[in-house]
Coordinates of C-alpha atoms in Angstrom, one line a residue:
M224 CA 0.0 0.0 0.0
L225 CA 2.8 2.4 0.9
H226 CA 4.5 1.4 -2.1
L227 CA 1.5 2.3 -4.4
F228 CA 1.2 5.6 -2.8
S229 CA 4.9 6.3 -3.4
L230 CA 4.5 5.5 -7.0
S231 CA 1.4 7.8 -7.4
L232 CA 3.4 10.6 -5.8
R233 CA 6.2 10.1 -8.3
H234 CA 3.7 9.9 -11.2
R235 CA 2.2 13.2 -10.2
Y236 CA 5.6 14.8 -9.7
S237 CA 6.7 13.7 -13.0
L238 CA 3.5 15.1 -14.7
S239 CA 4.1 18.4 -13.1
V240 CA 7.7 18.7 -14.2
R241 CA 6.6 17.7 -17.7
L242 CA 3.8 20.4 -17.7
L243 CA 6.3 23.0 -16.4
V244 CA 9.0 22.2 -19.0
L245 CA 6.2 22.3 -21.7
L246 CA 5.0 25.6 -20.5
L247 CA 8.6 27.0 -20.5
L248 CA 9.2 25.8 -24.1
I249 CA 6.0 27.4 -25.3
S250 CA 6.9 30.7 -23.5
T251 CA 10.3 30.6 -24.9
T252 CA 9.1 29.8 -28.5
A253 CA 6.4 32.6 -28.4
G254 CA 8.9 35.1 -27.0
A255 CA 11.3 34.1 -29.7
C256 CA 8.7 34.5 -32.4
R257 CA 7.4 37.9 -31.4
P258 CA 10.6 39.9 -32.2
E259 CA 10.8 38.4 -35.6
D260 CA 7.3 39.2 -36.2
T261 CA 7.7 42.7 -35.0
L262 CA 10.9 43.1 -37.2
E263 CA 9.0 41.8 -40.3
E264 CA 6.2 44.3 -39.6
Q265 CA 8.8 47.1 -39.2
K266 CA 10.4 46.1 -42.5
E267 CA 7.0 45.9 -44.4
E268 CA 5.7 49.2 -42.9
P269 CA 8.3 51.6 -44.5
L270 CA 8.0 49.5 -47.8
E271 CA 4.4 50.3 -48.0
R272 CA 5.0 54.0 -47.0
N273 CA 7.7 54.2 -49.8
Q274 CA 5.2 52.8 -52.3
Q275 CA 2.6 55.3 -51.4
Q276 CA 5.2 58.2 -51.8
A277 CA 6.5 56.7 -55.1
E278 CA 3.0 56.6 -56.7
P279 CA 2.4 59.8 -58.8
D280 CA -0.1 62.3 -57.8
T281 CA -2.4 62.1 -60.8
L282 CA -4.8 64.5 -59.2
L283 CA -2.2 67.1 -58.9
A284 CA -1.0 66.5 -62.5
R285 CA -4.5 67.0 -63.7
R286 CA -4.7 70.4 -61.8
Q287 CA -1.7 71.8 -63.6
P288 CA -2.7 74.7 -65.9
A289 CA -2.8 73.7 -69.5
G290 CA -0.3 75.4 -71.9
P291 CA -1.1 77.0 -75.2
P292 CA -2.3 74.8 -77.9
A293 CA 0.3 73.2 -80.1
T294 CA -1.7 74.1 -83.3
I295 CA -3.8 76.9 -84.4
D296 CA -7.3 76.6 -86.0
F297 CA -7.6 77.6 -89.6
L298 CA -9.1 80.9 -89.2
G299 CA -7.0 81.8 -86.3
N300 CA -4.0 81.8 -88.8
P301 CA -4.7 80.6 -92.4
F302 CA -1.0 80.7 -93.2
L303 CA 0.6 78.8 -90.2
S304 CA -0.7 76.0 -88.1
D305 CA 2.3 75.6 -85.7
Y306 CA 1.7 77.9 -82.7
R307 CA 5.5 78.2 -82.0
Q308 CA 6.2 79.1 -85.7
S309 CA 3.4 81.8 -85.7
K310 CA 5.4 83.9 -83.1
K311 CA 8.3 84.3 -85.6
L312 CA 8.5 86.8 -88.5
D313 CA 11.0 84.3 -90.3
A314 CA 8.1 81.7 -90.5
Y315 CA 6.2 84.2 -92.7
F316 CA 9.2 85.2 -94.6
A317 CA 9.8 81.6 -95.6
R318 CA 6.4 81.3 -97.1
I319 CA 6.7 84.1 -99.5
G320 CA 8.1 83.1 -102.8
T321 CA 9.0 86.6 -104.0
D322 CA 10.8 89.8 -102.9
F323 CA 9.3 91.5 -99.9
T324 CA 9.7 94.6 -97.5
L325 CA 9.1 94.8 -93.9
D326 CA 8.0 97.9 -92.0
A327 CA 7.8 98.2 -88.2
D328 CA 5.6 100.9 -86.6
P329 CA 5.0 101.6 -83.0
V330 CA 1.5 101.8 -81.7
E331 CA -0.1 102.7 -78.4
N332 CA -1.5 99.6 -76.5
M333 CA -5.2 99.9 -76.7
H334 CA -5.7 98.9 -73.1
R335 CA -2.6 100.4 -71.5
P336 CA -1.6 103.6 -73.2
A337 CA 1.7 103.7 -71.3
I338 CA 2.8 100.6 -73.2
T339 CA 4.1 100.7 -76.8
D340 CA 3.3 97.7 -79.0
T341 CA 4.5 97.2 -82.7
I342 CA 2.7 96.6 -86.0
Y343 CA 4.6 94.7 -88.6
T344 CA 3.7 95.1 -92.2
I345 CA 5.0 92.8 -94.9
R346 CA 4.6 93.8 -98.4
F347 CA 5.3 91.9 -101.7
G348 CA 4.0 93.1 -104.9
E349 CA 0.3 94.3 -104.4
S350 CA 0.0 92.0 -101.4
V351 CA 0.2 92.8 -97.7
I352 CA 0.3 91.0 -94.4
E353 CA -0.2 92.9 -91.3
L354 CA 0.8 91.5 -87.8
Y355 CA 0.2 93.0 -84.3
A356 CA 3.0 92.3 -81.7
P357 CA 2.0 93.1 -78.2
T358 CA 5.1 94.0 -76.2
Q359 CA 4.2 92.2 -73.0
T360 CA 3.3 88.7 -74.5
G361 CA 5.8 88.5 -77.5
E362 CA 3.0 87.2 -79.7
L363 CA 2.5 87.9 -83.5
L364 CA -1.1 88.3 -84.1
L365 CA -2.3 88.2 -87.8
Q366 CA -4.9 90.9 -88.1
V367 CA -5.0 91.7 -91.8
A368 CA -3.9 90.0 -95.0
D369 CA -4.7 91.0 -98.6
I370 CA -3.3 88.6 -101.1
R371 CA -3.5 89.7 -104.8
N372 CA -1.0 87.2 -106.3
A373 CA 0.4 83.7 -106.0
G374 CA 3.4 84.8 -104.2
I375 CA 2.2 83.2 -101.0
A376 CA -0.2 80.2 -100.4
L377 CA -2.6 79.5 -97.4
R378 CA -2.5 76.3 -95.6
N379 CA -3.6 73.3 -97.6
N380 CA -2.0 75.2 -100.7
M381 CA -5.0 77.4 -101.3
K382 CA -3.9 80.4 -103.2
V383 CA -4.7 83.1 -106.0
G384 CA -5.3 81.4 -109.3
M385 CA -7.0 78.1 -108.1
S386 CA -10.4 77.1 -109.4
Q387 CA -13.6 77.5 -107.4
P388 CA -14.4 73.8 -107.1
E389 CA -10.8 73.1 -106.0
L390 CA -11.2 75.9 -103.4
M391 CA -14.5 74.4 -102.1
T392 CA -12.9 70.9 -101.7
K393 CA -10.1 72.2 -99.6
L394 CA -12.3 74.4 -97.4
K395 CA -14.4 71.5 -96.5
N396 CA -11.4 70.0 -94.6
F397 CA -11.7 72.7 -92.0
D398 CA -14.3 73.7 -89.4
V399 CA -15.8 76.8 -90.9
R400 CA -19.0 78.2 -92.1
I401 CA -18.9 78.7 -95.8
L402 CA -21.1 81.2 -97.8
Q403 CA -20.9 81.1 -101.6
T404 CA -22.0 83.5 -104.4
N405 CA -20.9 83.7 -108.0
S406 CA -18.3 86.5 -107.1
E407 CA -17.0 85.2 -103.8
V408 CA -16.6 82.5 -101.3
V409 CA -16.6 83.5 -97.6
A410 CA -15.3 81.4 -94.6
T411 CA -16.3 82.5 -91.3
T412 CA -16.1 81.2 -87.7
V413 CA -18.9 79.0 -86.5
E414 CA -18.7 80.6 -83.1
G415 CA -16.5 82.9 -81.2
A416 CA -14.7 86.0 -82.4
P417 CA -15.8 87.4 -85.8
I418 CA -13.1 86.3 -88.2
S419 CA -13.5 86.1 -92.1
L420 CA -11.6 84.9 -95.0
R421 CA -12.9 86.0 -98.3
F422 CA -11.9 84.5 -101.8
F423 CA -12.9 86.9 -104.5
L424 CA -13.7 85.0 -107.9
K425 CA -13.2 86.0 -111.5
N426 CA -13.9 83.7 -114.4
G427 CA -14.4 80.9 -112.0
K428 CA -10.9 81.3 -110.3
V429 CA -9.6 83.1 -107.2
N430 CA -8.1 86.4 -108.0
R431 CA -7.8 88.0 -104.5
I432 CA -7.8 86.6 -101.0
R433 CA -8.6 88.9 -97.9
Y434 CA -8.4 87.9 -94.3
E435 CA -9.7 90.0 -91.4
G436 CA -8.8 88.7 -88.0
Y437 CA -9.7 89.7 -84.5
V438 CA -7.2 91.2 -82.1
D439 CA -8.2 92.5 -78.6

């Protein structure tokens, strides 16, 4: 009987020791895992932040003010379509296939009298092109053109001497309102500032082109 009681105590003691060892192992393992988990979280968190910082702010990009258009509509400038080229006198000179002269006349700015702007007048034969150059902007604004010979062609190779049917075919490539009579064809803006391009006809052909722009 005493022997059995002694065995029971040993058995309980052995179980207690095993449970204690098992608890110590679990505690040690848990403690060992936690620093690694924390370390991995620390590694991942900056990566996520860096990715967020690296992503482009598309909303900010959309808010950037738009620059000037790369091209000009036909009635805005019937000679040149490239916005950058339209700011250079040389671009007009290059399109004239004959001798020409250039005059530069100072003019008072219509909104600020203290500022002096410039009007450039290009003459070749009986033809003339007039450009208004505001000092503050550096622009060259086409305000008048009176073409009476084939010394210069408009965009899409429209020029003095072409037939009326050919003119009509070329004009239909542009967004303009077209009015036609036996003596002239007029292209005007559909909406916006009043601009007109008149093709005068003689014997079914263009014998003069007059452009009247809008400068404010």
